[in-house]
Each structure stands twice: as C-alpha cells, then as structure tokens.
Amino acid sequence: MARSLAGFLVLFLFVSICEPASLFQPISDSHRSAALELFTLDHGSFKSLEETYEALRTFEVLGIEKTPDVTATVCHSISETVGPSSSTQKDLFYALKVNSIAECKINEKASQAIITRLNAAVKGASSLLDFYYSVGGLVLIKSSKADVHLADAEGVFRSVKAFSQSDGRWRYSSNNPESSAFAAGIALETLAGIVSLASSELDESLISTLKNDISKLFDSIEKYDDGALYFDDKLVDGREHQGSLSTTSSVVRGLTAFAAVTAGSLNLPRDKMLGLAKFFLGIGVPGDAKDLFNQIDSLACLESNRVSIPLILSLPSTVLSLTKKDSLQVRVNTVLGSNAPPLTVKLVEAFSSSSKDASPVESQELKFDTGTAVHILNNLPKSIDVGSYTFVFEIVFHEPDHEKIYVTGSQTKVPIFVTGLIKIENAEITVLDSDLGSIETQKKLDLAGQNTVSLAANHLQKLRLSFQLTTPHGRAFKPHQALLKLRHESKVEHVFVVGNSGKQFEIILNFLGLVEKFFYLSGRYDIELTVGDAVMENSLLRSIGHIEVDLPEPPEKAPRPPPQPVDPYSRYGPKAEITHIFRAPEKLPPKELSLAFLGLTILPLLGFLIGLLRLGVNLKNFPTKAVPATFAILFHGGIGAVLLLYVLFWLKLDLFQTLKLVGLLGVFLVFVGHRILSHLAATSAKLKSA
Amino acid sequence: MGRTPSSKEDAQALFHSLRSAYAATPVNLKIIDLYVGFAVFTALIQVVYMAIVGSFPFNSFLSGVLSCVGTAVLAVCLRIQVNKENKDFKDLPPERAFADFVLCNLVLHLVIMNFLG
C-alpha cells in the first residue's frame, strides 16, 4: 500500500515535471507602439478596405485613438464603395466592416440598395466565400438597422453546411476538393451570422450536428511543448497556404461568433481556449501588420467569449535577488491585460532544478495589493536558497460561479532564478613537499580583494589551493565554473577544474605528474582563479599572483608546446627592415692616373700634327674660285658636323636620333663631297693632260 | 777591298738605303703613313692603360682600341689605292679612294661611339 502510494507519487511528480515551465505575458504597450508603426498611412489612407479594416480594428482593440482626418478619408472611401453597384462583394463587405468601427453615416437609400443587393447575392451564392461576404454584410447592416432578416435561413444554413467534410474541415466550393481549417473558421462565422439573422428558431438538429463538427475540428488541433494549441493546414497547392496564425485566428473568430449565438454550451474542453490564448500570446509582438491584426483580433474574441475566458498568470520579473530582498510578484490578467475577477494566487510547490528532491516549500497564499493589482509574497521562504527553481502556482476564485466562465489552467509552472552573494572563505594557497606532505609555503588569500602572492616550487612539490563556498542561507554551493589557470610567460596556458566535497573546494597540482603536460617549460606562471555561476552575484575572475616553477630539462623527444596564436592584426603592422645588398662598385683607378693617361693619349695627335708641319703640308690645292671653295668648306663643315653629332651621341642622344641625323647629314655630305671631289679630279686630270 | 761586310754594317747599310728610298716617296703617302703611326700609338697607349688599371669597362677598351686599329686599316687601304706605283688601282681616281676612306671612317666611328657606352 505504501509502496504503491510512493510509486504513484513518483509518477505524479514525473508527469508534473514533464511539462516544461514557461511564461506568457498579456498584451502590453509594446503592442500599441508596434501597431502605430506597422499600420502606416500611405498618402492619408490605407491601401485597401481590407487593410483599413485591419488597422481600425487593431486600434480599436488596443485603445488607440484615431485621428479625425483618418476618419474623414475612411468615410469618403466607404461612401465611394457602397454607392455604386459595381463594387465587388468583398469590397462591400469590408466597407461595411470598416463602417461598423468608424460609424460614418450611410444614407437611407444607399443602405436599402445594399440590403437588396446582399439578399440577391445570398440567393445566388455558390461558393463559401460568396455566402461569407453576403451574410456577413447583412449582419453588419443589421447592427445599425434592426429590421434585416434572411429569407429561408434554414435553406441557406444547409447550403453552407453542404461544404463541410467529415473531419471537421470545410471546402470552398463544391467543385474544389481542397479543404482547410481556415475555411472551417469562415464557415462557422457565416453560420453564426445566419443564426443571428434568422427570423425564427432554426432546427435544433442542425445546431447539434454543427457542434459535433466543431468537436471533430478540434480533434485536429496541434500542440506546442509550452502548452500552446493551434490549427495548421497541411500544404495545399492552388490556394495560397495560410500560415498557422491565420488559420487559428480564423477558427477562433468563427468559434466565438458561433458560441455567441447559440444558447447551449459547446462541449469543448475549456483548456483548449487557454491553449489557444497561449498560442497567440506566445508570438510576442509580430513584425507584420496582418499578423498583428490576426493576433489582436483573435485575442479580442477570446477576451469575451462564451465558452470560457482564459486568464493569464504572468510575472514582471523572474529573477529574484536575496541580497536586495526582492519580493515575488505575480499578476493575473485577461489576455488583453484587463483585470481578472477576484481570486487568490497560491504558491503550491517550488522544485529546484539542481536537486530532484520534493518541494522545500509549503503551500502559501500571496497577498493581493489592490493599488497595483499585483499578488505579492514579501518574504521568500527560508528554504529557498540561491539557484534556479520552478515555482508552481494555483489560482482559486473567490466566487465558485467564476470557475465556469473563466479558465486558468490547473497549475502554472514558472521558471525562477534566485540570485545572491556567495561567501568565499578560508581561501589559502600552499606549496607542499610531494613525499612528506609537509608545507613549505602557505599563504592566506582574500578572494574578495586583490592578491599578489609570490611562490616558488620545483617538480618534486605540489601546489594546493582551497576555499569554501557558502550560500546566504549557509548551504553548500557548487558553481558552474571553478577553474584554476596557470599561464606561462610564453603565453602557454593550462586550465584545471577545482573539485569539491560539500562546501570545501580544493585542488592539488602535483608537478611531478604534470611535467610533460607543461611541456617542460620552467619559469614564471601567473595564477588565475575563476569562480562563476548564473545565480552568483559576485562571480569572480581574479589573478592571485605567480609561481616560479622549476622543471627538469626536456628530453629529446619531448612534445613541443603548441604555437601560440599570433595576433591577426600584426600582419598589418610594419614588417622587418630589408637591407639591400648592392653590388660593390668596381674599384676605379685613381682620378689622377686616368687624367694622366688622357694627356698621354693626346700626345700622338700632337706628334701627328708636328710631323705634318715638318713634311711641309700646305693648303695650296684649296680651290680659289668661289663655287668650289664653298663646296670645299661645306664638305669639311659636313664632316665636322658628323663628328660633333657623334660626340653628342655619346653624351646624350640615343641611337635612333643619331641615325636619323646621320642619314640627313650623310646625304648632304655625299652630295657636297661628290661635287668638290669631282671638281678636284677634273682639275688634276687637266693638269696631267696639260 | 776583300773584307766581307759584317752583319752590323749590313744592317746599317740596309737602314740607310731604306731611309733614302723612303725619302723619295710622295708627300701624300707620307701623310698617310704618319696618320697610321699616330693611330697605332694611340692604341698602344690605351693598351698600356688597360694593363695598369684593369679591363673593367671592357667594352670601352675594345671600342677605343678598335677605333684606332680600324682607322689605321682604312688609312692603309687608302695608301694602297692612292699609290701611283700600284698598277692594280691605276684606273681608280685618288679622290674616289679618299671619299671611300671618309665614308668608311664615319661608319666606323658611329659603331665605335655606340659601343663606347
């Protein structure tokens, strides 16, 4: 008996731990600012009537005032749509929807025309959407004029019901086999509209079959781990795939509309409404305008639905500090953030994530502060120490009737972190002799402040570091990180984990065994201690000091220390200086010698000139007549010019320029030379013959 | 005289006869011979300089020496062509030979200047 009870208890604990803890927050101001950002006006009006409706509905639910010029443009577009008979059913439907929020005046004649048009549309409807727009339009008109009725409501009901399928889903038309939960939501809204427009009671069997359809639809609901429930259609080709958000909001709209018009209750488990609320709240703040509209509209439907109204338990802060003596605060609101009916919140259990013991906390009630509408537990129980917990809350209504209207979930699990200051005491660092265990050096450490100890050890000794960690309530504490790091001067690092037994943390480094691990590197090692945890408010990373370690010489095959990472930006710094090795210049002879030989080279020329003079050279043969004389002068001048050109060539001209000029001068010289030399030849021939 | 002339006397006699024979050469040939001598001397001085300081800019040395040698060779060619006693070149007017000499020298010196560096 006791064993089975214990077994049942274990099973119960297991099952209750299975669903993970999670936290949902109701709608807040961040949704309001998102709405203002996402629903922007394009030239003073929204893009289409559908978007106008989405924007106005979102603003209405969130309590954002609309500006008068928006109202003016909206009324203008409404009157433009409802006036002419050429506007489509969809536009007319959305125009009437916008009008129900904006409350612009539609004149009597126009509304009569609309009613006639919609009635005709209902008669001639063939697809689900036709019925939806026409019936929906009539329902919206009815809200301003009471005498709108649907002829043959039962017939219309049956025609819409004809599109349903056995699994609870609906088709869009008789010749389209695709079915979806999205269409089911639309159909439920349409059927709810038909029931409200009917002049007499509809057949009860029709309503009950529809309730069965809804139950079957809810059989296909899907679930997330945190308790959120949603509908999703499997991918269909043809019509574009509506995401899970659109599908679920469509179903919620249809369901709540239908629940509002039926007298009896829908036999749905009430947690389903809470699961659907969790789905919408779990989205947070969507980034898309349509998503935001779907979320807000569905939550507005859930806020005041007739099945059961979900209440959300939320915490403004899930981190409690023992040092600051934070109190546990809990809010219970509706999904839109309004106040809940009178109730009491009880803290039932608190599971510690580190130990799987049973809850150290007894069930206690939280006090309700009417001013801030917050349930507070001022003093956390003494058994709640530093760590991460899962708190389990239960809600108890003050009036038993409220149990039928509202749904809160049996137990709400919330993850809580309790932080605090961890006391670090009795810290000391010691160098021991390996064989005898006797202490050579012992230093006390103050880990709260700065330390710089200076130790020395050789490979025959051990290093011991020990300290104690205690929680604020005096219990043992095992942090996520308790690491000792030794860093050599060459930046090679070694990290060791400090083990513990209860409160006492101790690590002993035996250098004899670590010689190889340290790569035989002797020298100065900096000591650094890290003690840290998520819930420890005074996590520390401290440099304790340094130790001179003397290790033996490495043998030949010893492993080398790993190469230290190079600073990746060092390759953008200045590089090593390159010393160019130039070819040693040839040894030139001394300048005086070269000049002397220059002079010596001129000597033969002088000798030649002197020799010429001694031979009696004369210029008697130089022509005297004018023409030959000019040619002679030009000839000698030309040769001189060519020689000058060669000197310039040596000094600064290049070969091509020289060749060009030589060519020119050469032609000139040949011409002139020919003239003078032929003249001379003729002269000497005349002399010879004479 | 029955005394056989000694080699020394023979050499002296040969030298004297050469000198007197040379004196009979025309003046223009003597000018050319003087020019050749001047060119060869200049080449020799350049070789001696190279022997002293080494042949570092070898192209310059070659250029200088070959310019002297080349111009000496051209002058010798001119002397051959201009010499009236040379029957092979009887029909060649000396002015033509001189023109060739000038032209060839100009081409030689262009190449020399390019190679001088």
PDB file of N, CA and C in Angstrom, chain A residues 224-282:
ATOM      1  N   TYR A 224       2.072  22.758 -29.074  1.00  0.00           N
ATOM      2  CA  TYR A 224       3.486  23.037 -28.812  1.00  0.00           C
ATOM      3  C   TYR A 224       3.819  22.564 -27.411  1.00  0.00           C
ATOM      4  N   ASP A 225       5.111  22.428 -27.113  1.00  0.00           N
ATOM      5  CA  ASP A 225       5.513  21.912 -25.815  1.00  0.00           C
ATOM      6  C   ASP A 225       5.103  22.809 -24.664  1.00  0.00           C
ATOM      7  N   ASP A 226       5.024  24.132 -24.913  1.00  0.00           N
ATOM      8  CA  ASP A 226       4.736  25.010 -23.779  1.00  0.00           C
ATOM      9  C   ASP A 226       3.238  25.123 -23.514  1.00  0.00           C
ATOM     10  N   GLY A 227       2.459  24.289 -24.162  1.00  0.00           N
ATOM     11  CA  GLY A 227       1.021  24.279 -23.875  1.00  0.00           C
ATOM     12  C   GLY A 227       0.187  25.058 -24.869  1.00  0.00           C
ATOM     13  N   ALA A 228       0.824  25.678 -25.874  1.00  0.00           N
ATOM     14  CA  ALA A 228       0.041  26.423 -26.859  1.00  0.00           C
ATOM     15  C   ALA A 228      -0.620  25.453 -27.831  1.00  0.00           C
ATOM     16  N   LEU A 229      -1.861  25.774 -28.215  1.00  0.00           N
ATOM     17  CA  LEU A 229      -2.600  24.951 -29.166  1.00  0.00           C
ATOM     18  C   LEU A 229      -2.881  25.761 -30.407  1.00  0.00           C
ATOM     19  N   TYR A 230      -2.841  25.128 -31.562  1.00  0.00           N
ATOM     20  CA  TYR A 230      -3.068  25.881 -32.793  1.00  0.00           C
ATOM     21  C   TYR A 230      -3.567  24.946 -33.879  1.00  0.00           C
ATOM     22  N   PHE A 231      -4.093  25.577 -34.919  1.00  0.00           N
ATOM     23  CA  PHE A 231      -4.522  24.834 -36.098  1.00  0.00           C
ATOM     24  C   PHE A 231      -3.568  25.145 -37.236  1.00  0.00           C
ATOM     25  N   ASP A 232      -3.295  24.137 -38.024  1.00  0.00           N
ATOM     26  CA  ASP A 232      -2.453  24.376 -39.188  1.00  0.00           C
ATOM     27  C   ASP A 232      -2.957  23.500 -40.311  1.00  0.00           C
ATOM     28  N   ASP A 233      -3.060  24.088 -41.492  1.00  0.00           N
ATOM     29  CA  ASP A 233      -3.469  23.288 -42.648  1.00  0.00           C
ATOM     30  C   ASP A 233      -2.239  22.722 -43.308  1.00  0.00           C
ATOM     31  N   LYS A 234      -2.339  21.482 -43.735  1.00  0.00           N
ATOM     32  CA  LYS A 234      -1.223  20.911 -44.482  1.00  0.00           C
ATOM     33  C   LYS A 234      -1.143  21.638 -45.807  1.00  0.00           C
ATOM     34  N   LEU A 235       0.053  21.661 -46.387  1.00  0.00           N
ATOM     35  CA  LEU A 235       0.273  22.469 -47.583  1.00  0.00           C
ATOM     36  C   LEU A 235      -0.634  22.005 -48.713  1.00  0.00           C
ATOM     37  N   VAL A 236      -1.403  22.952 -49.262  1.00  0.00           N
ATOM     38  CA  VAL A 236      -2.246  22.603 -50.418  1.00  0.00           C
ATOM     39  C   VAL A 236      -1.782  23.471 -51.572  1.00  0.00           C
ATOM     40  N   ASP A 237      -1.823  22.903 -52.749  1.00  0.00           N
ATOM     41  CA  ASP A 237      -1.491  23.748 -53.901  1.00  0.00           C
ATOM     42  C   ASP A 237      -2.767  24.334 -54.461  1.00  0.00           C
ATOM     43  N   GLY A 238      -2.638  25.379 -55.203  1.00  0.00           N
ATOM     44  CA  GLY A 238      -3.820  26.104 -55.665  1.00  0.00           C
ATOM     45  C   GLY A 238      -3.959  27.351 -54.807  1.00  0.00           C
ATOM     46  N   ARG A 239      -4.832  27.287 -53.847  1.00  0.00           N
ATOM     47  CA  ARG A 239      -4.994  28.453 -52.994  1.00  0.00           C
ATOM     48  C   ARG A 239      -3.738  28.613 -52.135  1.00  0.00           C
ATOM     49  N   GLU A 240      -3.343  29.865 -51.887  1.00  0.00           N
ATOM     50  CA  GLU A 240      -2.085  30.045 -51.153  1.00  0.00           C
ATOM     51  C   GLU A 240      -2.235  29.548 -49.718  1.00  0.00           C
ATOM     52  N   HIS A 241      -1.145  29.052 -49.186  1.00  0.00           N
ATOM     53  CA  HIS A 241      -1.162  28.411 -47.872  1.00  0.00           C
ATOM     54  C   HIS A 241      -1.275  29.470 -46.787  1.00  0.00           C
ATOM     55  N   GLN A 242      -2.320  29.367 -45.984  1.00  0.00           N
ATOM     56  CA  GLN A 242      -2.433  30.294 -44.868  1.00  0.00           C
ATOM     57  C   GLN A 242      -1.587  29.751 -43.741  1.00  0.00           C
ATOM     58  N   GLY A 243      -0.828  30.591 -43.103  1.00  0.00           N
ATOM     59  CA  GLY A 243       0.026  30.124 -42.013  1.00  0.00           C
ATOM     60  C   GLY A 243      -0.812  29.690 -40.823  1.00  0.00           C
ATOM     61  N   SER A 244      -0.134  29.165 -39.800  1.00  0.00           N
ATOM     62  CA  SER A 244      -0.859  28.662 -38.641  1.00  0.00           C
ATOM     63  C   SER A 244      -1.557  29.800 -37.910  1.00  0.00           C
ATOM     64  N   LEU A 245      -0.965  31.011 -37.974  1.00  0.00           N
ATOM     65  CA  LEU A 245      -1.585  32.137 -37.276  1.00  0.00           C
ATOM     66  C   LEU A 245      -2.907  32.510 -37.926  1.00  0.00           C
ATOM     67  N   SER A 246      -2.912  32.632 -39.262  1.00  0.00           N
ATOM     68  CA  SER A 246      -4.160  33.000 -39.951  1.00  0.00           C
ATOM     69  C   SER A 246      -5.219  31.929 -39.743  1.00  0.00           C
ATOM     70  N   THR A 247      -4.797  30.672 -39.855  1.00  0.00           N
ATOM     71  CA  THR A 247      -5.770  29.577 -39.729  1.00  0.00           C
ATOM     72  C   THR A 247      -6.367  29.569 -38.331  1.00  0.00           C
ATOM     73  N   THR A 248      -5.496  29.657 -37.316  1.00  0.00           N
ATOM     74  CA  THR A 248      -6.012  29.590 -35.946  1.00  0.00           C
ATOM     75  C   THR A 248      -6.903  30.786 -35.661  1.00  0.00           C
ATOM     76  N   SER A 249      -6.544  31.972 -36.155  1.00  0.00           N
ATOM     77  CA  SER A 249      -7.402  33.134 -35.846  1.00  0.00           C
ATOM     78  C   SER A 249      -8.733  33.007 -36.558  1.00  0.00           C
ATOM     79  N   SER A 250      -8.714  32.438 -37.766  1.00  0.00           N
ATOM     80  CA  SER A 250      -9.995  32.250 -38.463  1.00  0.00           C
ATOM     81  C   SER A 250     -10.900  31.321 -37.661  1.00  0.00           C
ATOM     82  N   VAL A 251     -10.316  30.222 -37.154  1.00  0.00           N
ATOM     83  CA  VAL A 251     -11.131  29.260 -36.387  1.00  0.00           C
ATOM     84  C   VAL A 251     -11.640  29.917 -35.106  1.00  0.00           C
ATOM     85  N   VAL A 252     -10.780  30.712 -34.451  1.00  0.00           N
ATOM     86  CA  VAL A 252     -11.203  31.347 -33.192  1.00  0.00           C
ATOM     87  C   VAL A 252     -12.339  32.323 -33.451  1.00  0.00           C
ATOM     88  N   ARG A 253     -12.210  33.106 -34.541  1.00  0.00           N
ATOM     89  CA  ARG A 253     -13.285  34.059 -34.861  1.00  0.00           C
ATOM     90  C   ARG A 253     -14.605  33.321 -35.068  1.00  0.00           C
ATOM     91  N   GLY A 254     -14.521  32.246 -35.886  1.00  0.00           N
ATOM     92  CA  GLY A 254     -15.741  31.504 -36.190  1.00  0.00           C
ATOM     93  C   GLY A 254     -16.330  30.870 -34.936  1.00  0.00           C
ATOM     94  N   LEU A 255     -15.461  30.288 -34.129  1.00  0.00           N
ATOM     95  CA  LEU A 255     -15.921  29.583 -32.926  1.00  0.00           C
ATOM     96  C   LEU A 255     -16.586  30.540 -31.956  1.00  0.00           C
ATOM     97  N   THR A 256     -15.940  31.663 -31.695  1.00  0.00           N
ATOM     98  CA  THR A 256     -16.504  32.613 -30.718  1.00  0.00           C
ATOM     99  C   THR A 256     -17.783  33.229 -31.255  1.00  0.00           C
ATOM    100  N   ALA A 257     -17.816  33.492 -32.583  1.00  0.00           N
ATOM    101  CA  ALA A 257     -19.061  34.039 -33.157  1.00  0.00           C
ATOM    102  C   ALA A 257     -20.196  33.045 -32.980  1.00  0.00           C
ATOM    103  N   PHE A 258     -19.880  31.776 -33.233  1.00  0.00           N
ATOM    104  CA  PHE A 258     -20.928  30.759 -33.116  1.00  0.00           C
ATOM    105  C   PHE A 258     -21.351  30.581 -31.669  1.00  0.00           C
ATOM    106  N   ALA A 259     -20.364  30.559 -30.761  1.00  0.00           N
ATOM    107  CA  ALA A 259     -20.706  30.396 -29.337  1.00  0.00           C
ATOM    108  C   ALA A 259     -21.569  31.538 -28.855  1.00  0.00           C
ATOM    109  N   ALA A 260     -21.370  32.733 -29.460  1.00  0.00           N
ATOM    110  CA  ALA A 260     -22.141  33.897 -29.010  1.00  0.00           C
ATOM    111  C   ALA A 260     -23.612  33.773 -29.366  1.00  0.00           C
ATOM    112  N   VAL A 261     -23.945  33.037 -30.449  1.00  0.00           N
ATOM    113  CA  VAL A 261     -25.349  32.994 -30.874  1.00  0.00           C
ATOM    114  C   VAL A 261     -26.080  31.743 -30.422  1.00  0.00           C
ATOM    115  N   THR A 262     -25.342  30.724 -29.984  1.00  0.00           N
ATOM    116  CA  THR A 262     -26.048  29.511 -29.567  1.00  0.00           C
ATOM    117  C   THR A 262     -26.353  29.572 -28.087  1.00  0.00           C
ATOM    118  N   ALA A 263     -27.490  29.003 -27.730  1.00  0.00           N
ATOM    119  CA  ALA A 263     -27.932  29.091 -26.336  1.00  0.00           C
ATOM    120  C   ALA A 263     -27.160  28.097 -25.484  1.00  0.00           C
ATOM    121  N   GLY A 264     -27.124  26.859 -25.893  1.00  0.00           N
ATOM    122  CA  GLY A 264     -26.469  25.842 -25.072  1.00  0.00           C
ATOM    123  C   GLY A 264     -24.956  25.992 -25.126  1.00  0.00           C
ATOM    124  N   SER A 265     -24.268  25.134 -24.424  1.00  0.00           N
ATOM    125  CA  SER A 265     -22.803  25.250 -24.419  1.00  0.00           C
ATOM    126  C   SER A 265     -22.218  24.302 -25.442  1.00  0.00           C
ATOM    127  N   LEU A 266     -21.101  24.710 -25.996  1.00  0.00           N
ATOM    128  CA  LEU A 266     -20.348  23.822 -26.885  1.00  0.00           C
ATOM    129  C   LEU A 266     -19.577  22.859 -26.008  1.00  0.00           C
ATOM    130  N   ASN A 267     -19.654  21.594 -26.341  1.00  0.00           N
ATOM    131  CA  ASN A 267     -18.976  20.641 -25.455  1.00  0.00           C
ATOM    132  C   ASN A 267     -17.488  20.552 -25.792  1.00  0.00           C
ATOM    133  N   LEU A 268     -16.807  21.641 -25.496  1.00  0.00           N
ATOM    134  CA  LEU A 268     -15.360  21.671 -25.721  1.00  0.00           C
ATOM    135  C   LEU A 268     -14.647  21.700 -24.384  1.00  0.00           C
ATOM    136  N   PRO A 269     -13.543  20.973 -24.254  1.00  0.00           N
ATOM    137  CA  PRO A 269     -12.771  21.099 -23.009  1.00  0.00           C
ATOM    138  C   PRO A 269     -12.266  22.541 -22.889  1.00  0.00           C
ATOM    139  N   ARG A 270     -12.396  23.099 -21.709  1.00  0.00           N
ATOM    140  CA  ARG A 270     -12.128  24.536 -21.564  1.00  0.00           C
ATOM    141  C   ARG A 270     -10.651  24.866 -21.658  1.00  0.00           C
ATOM    142  N   ASP A 271      -9.782  23.861 -21.402  1.00  0.00           N
ATOM    143  CA  ASP A 271      -8.355  24.194 -21.529  1.00  0.00           C
ATOM    144  C   ASP A 271      -8.007  24.570 -22.941  1.00  0.00           C
ATOM    145  N   LYS A 272      -8.830  24.143 -23.899  1.00  0.00           N
ATOM    146  CA  LYS A 272      -8.491  24.452 -25.292  1.00  0.00           C
ATOM    147  C   LYS A 272      -8.437  25.957 -25.501  1.00  0.00           C
ATOM    148  N   MET A 273      -9.341  26.676 -24.835  1.00  0.00           N
ATOM    149  CA  MET A 273      -9.336  28.132 -25.002  1.00  0.00           C
ATOM    150  C   MET A 273      -8.050  28.709 -24.421  1.00  0.00           C
ATOM    151  N   LEU A 274      -7.626  28.159 -23.283  1.00  0.00           N
ATOM    152  CA  LEU A 274      -6.377  28.654 -22.682  1.00  0.00           C
ATOM    153  C   LEU A 274      -5.201  28.338 -23.598  1.00  0.00           C
ATOM    154  N   GLY A 275      -5.220  27.127 -24.187  1.00  0.00           N
ATOM    155  CA  GLY A 275      -4.138  26.765 -25.102  1.00  0.00           C
ATOM    156  C   GLY A 275      -4.092  27.700 -26.304  1.00  0.00           C
ATOM    157  N   LEU A 276      -5.275  28.046 -26.850  1.00  0.00           N
ATOM    158  CA  LEU A 276      -5.312  28.963 -27.986  1.00  0.00           C
ATOM    159  C   LEU A 276      -4.805  30.345 -27.581  1.00  0.00           C
ATOM    160  N   ALA A 277      -5.186  30.799 -26.356  1.00  0.00           N
ATOM    161  CA  ALA A 277      -4.708  32.099 -25.887  1.00  0.00           C
ATOM    162  C   ALA A 277      -3.194  32.081 -25.762  1.00  0.00           C
ATOM    163  N   LYS A 278      -2.644  30.960 -25.263  1.00  0.00           N
ATOM    164  CA  LYS A 278      -1.184  30.855 -25.107  1.00  0.00           C
ATOM    165  C   LYS A 278      -0.500  30.928 -26.469  1.00  0.00           C
ATOM    166  N   PHE A 279      -1.143  30.329 -27.485  1.00  0.00           N
ATOM    167  CA  PHE A 279      -0.555  30.391 -28.827  1.00  0.00           C
ATOM    168  C   PHE A 279      -0.422  31.837 -29.289  1.00  0.00           C
ATOM    169  N   PHE A 280      -1.516  32.598 -29.133  1.00  0.00           N
ATOM    170  CA  PHE A 280      -1.461  33.981 -29.623  1.00  0.00           C
ATOM    171  C   PHE A 280      -0.497  34.831 -28.808  1.00  0.00           C
ATOM    172  N   LEU A 281      -0.453  34.593 -27.491  1.00  0.00           N
ATOM    173  CA  LEU A 281       0.444  35.410 -26.675  1.00  0.00           C
ATOM    174  C   LEU A 281       1.889  34.997 -26.854  1.00  0.00           C
ATOM    175  N   GLY A 282       2.099  33.727 -27.213  1.00  0.00           N
ATOM    176  CA  GLY A 282       3.469  33.246 -27.364  1.00  0.00           C
ATOM    177  C   GLY A 282       4.181  33.846 -28.564  1.00  0.00           C
TER     178      GLY A 282
END
